[in-house]
Structures are given as structure tokens and as C-alpha cells.
CSV table of C-alpha atoms in Angstrom, one decimal:
chain,number,residue,atom,x,y,z
A,1,MET,CA,-10.4,-8.4,-15.4
A,2,GLN,CA,-12.0,-5.0,-14.9
A,3,LEU,CA,-10.7,-1.6,-15.9
A,4,ASP,CA,-12.3,1.7,-14.7
A,5,ASN,CA,-11.6,4.4,-17.3
A,6,ARG,CA,-13.9,7.0,-15.8
A,7,GLY,CA,-12.5,10.5,-15.4
A,8,LEU,CA,-9.9,10.1,-18.1
A,9,GLU,CA,-9.6,12.2,-21.2
A,10,PRO,CA,-9.5,10.6,-24.7
A,11,PRO,CA,-7.5,8.9,-26.0
A,12,THR,CA,-6.3,7.5,-22.6
A,13,PRO,CA,-9.3,5.1,-22.1
A,14,MET,CA,-8.8,3.5,-25.5
A,15,MET,CA,-5.0,3.2,-25.1
A,16,ARG,CA,-5.4,1.6,-21.6
A,17,THR,CA,-8.0,-0.8,-22.9
A,18,LEU,CA,-6.0,-1.9,-25.9
A,19,LYS,CA,-2.9,-2.4,-23.7
A,20,ALA,CA,-5.0,-4.5,-21.2
A,21,LEU,CA,-6.4,-6.6,-24.1
A,22,GLU,CA,-2.9,-7.6,-25.2
A,23,LYS,CA,-2.4,-9.4,-21.8
A,24,LEU,CA,-5.5,-11.5,-22.1
A,25,ASN,CA,-5.6,-15.1,-23.3
A,26,LYS,CA,-8.1,-16.2,-26.0
A,27,GLY,CA,-11.5,-16.5,-24.6
A,28,ASP,CA,-10.9,-14.2,-21.6
A,29,THR,CA,-13.1,-11.2,-21.0
A,30,LEU,CA,-12.1,-7.6,-20.1
A,31,THR,CA,-14.8,-5.4,-18.6
A,32,ILE,CA,-14.3,-1.6,-18.9
A,33,ILE,CA,-16.3,1.3,-17.5
A,34,ASN,CA,-16.2,4.5,-19.5
A,35,ASP,CA,-17.8,7.9,-19.1
A,36,ARG,CA,-19.0,7.8,-22.7
A,37,ARG,CA,-19.5,5.3,-25.5
A,38,PRO,CA,-16.0,4.5,-26.9
A,39,MET,CA,-17.0,4.9,-30.6
A,40,PHE,CA,-13.3,4.8,-31.9
A,41,LEU,CA,-12.6,1.8,-29.7
A,42,TYR,CA,-15.5,-0.1,-31.2
A,43,GLU,CA,-13.9,0.3,-34.7
A,44,GLN,CA,-10.6,-1.0,-33.3
A,45,LEU,CA,-12.2,-4.0,-31.6
A,46,ASP,CA,-14.1,-5.0,-34.8
A,47,GLU,CA,-10.9,-4.8,-36.8
A,48,LEU,CA,-9.0,-6.9,-34.3
A,49,GLY,CA,-11.8,-9.5,-34.1
A,50,TYR,CA,-12.9,-8.9,-30.5
A,51,LYS,CA,-16.5,-9.5,-29.5
A,52,HIS,CA,-18.1,-6.7,-27.4
A,53,THR,CA,-21.3,-5.7,-25.7
A,54,THR,CA,-22.2,-2.3,-24.1
A,55,GLU,CA,-24.7,-1.6,-21.3
A,56,PRO,CA,-25.4,1.5,-19.2
A,57,HIS,CA,-23.5,1.3,-16.0
A,58,PRO,CA,-25.5,1.8,-12.7
A,59,ASP,CA,-23.1,4.6,-11.6
A,60,GLY,CA,-23.3,6.4,-14.9
A,61,GLY,CA,-21.3,5.9,-18.1
A,62,PHE,CA,-21.1,2.7,-19.9
A,63,GLN,CA,-19.9,-0.8,-19.1
A,64,ILE,CA,-18.3,-2.7,-22.1
A,65,GLU,CA,-17.5,-6.4,-22.0
A,66,ILE,CA,-14.8,-7.4,-24.5
A,67,THR,CA,-14.0,-11.0,-25.2
A,68,LYS,CA,-10.7,-11.9,-26.9
């Protein structure tokens, strides 16, 4: 599943991401694209036990892969 959060003002990207993660099954991956590094989201993901990696996105911003 992929979610493009570019062009959205905080906290909308984080809220959309957390809502999408609720729909995933264990072991599934959500890929999000954000304009900037989601520092507050990282804290939430760590607390909830999600694994995540971040890489620069070719079109700008960052691509974050989150595994439930």
C-alpha cells in the first residue's frame, strides 16, 4: 500500500499515515511519501512497535517504508 502525503500541512500526513496503518495486517508494509522527514511520526512508530526505513525520494521529499 502506498500513501502520498506531499503538499499536506502537518499534522495531516501523520494522521493519514496512522489511520492507514490501522488497516494493515501484521507483516504488511505501508510506503509513504512526505515532503519532509516525519520526526514526530518516527516517535509514534517506535512506541507502537513498527519497523521503518527512510530514503530520499527521487521526486523530492522522503519515502518511508513502515512494516506492521
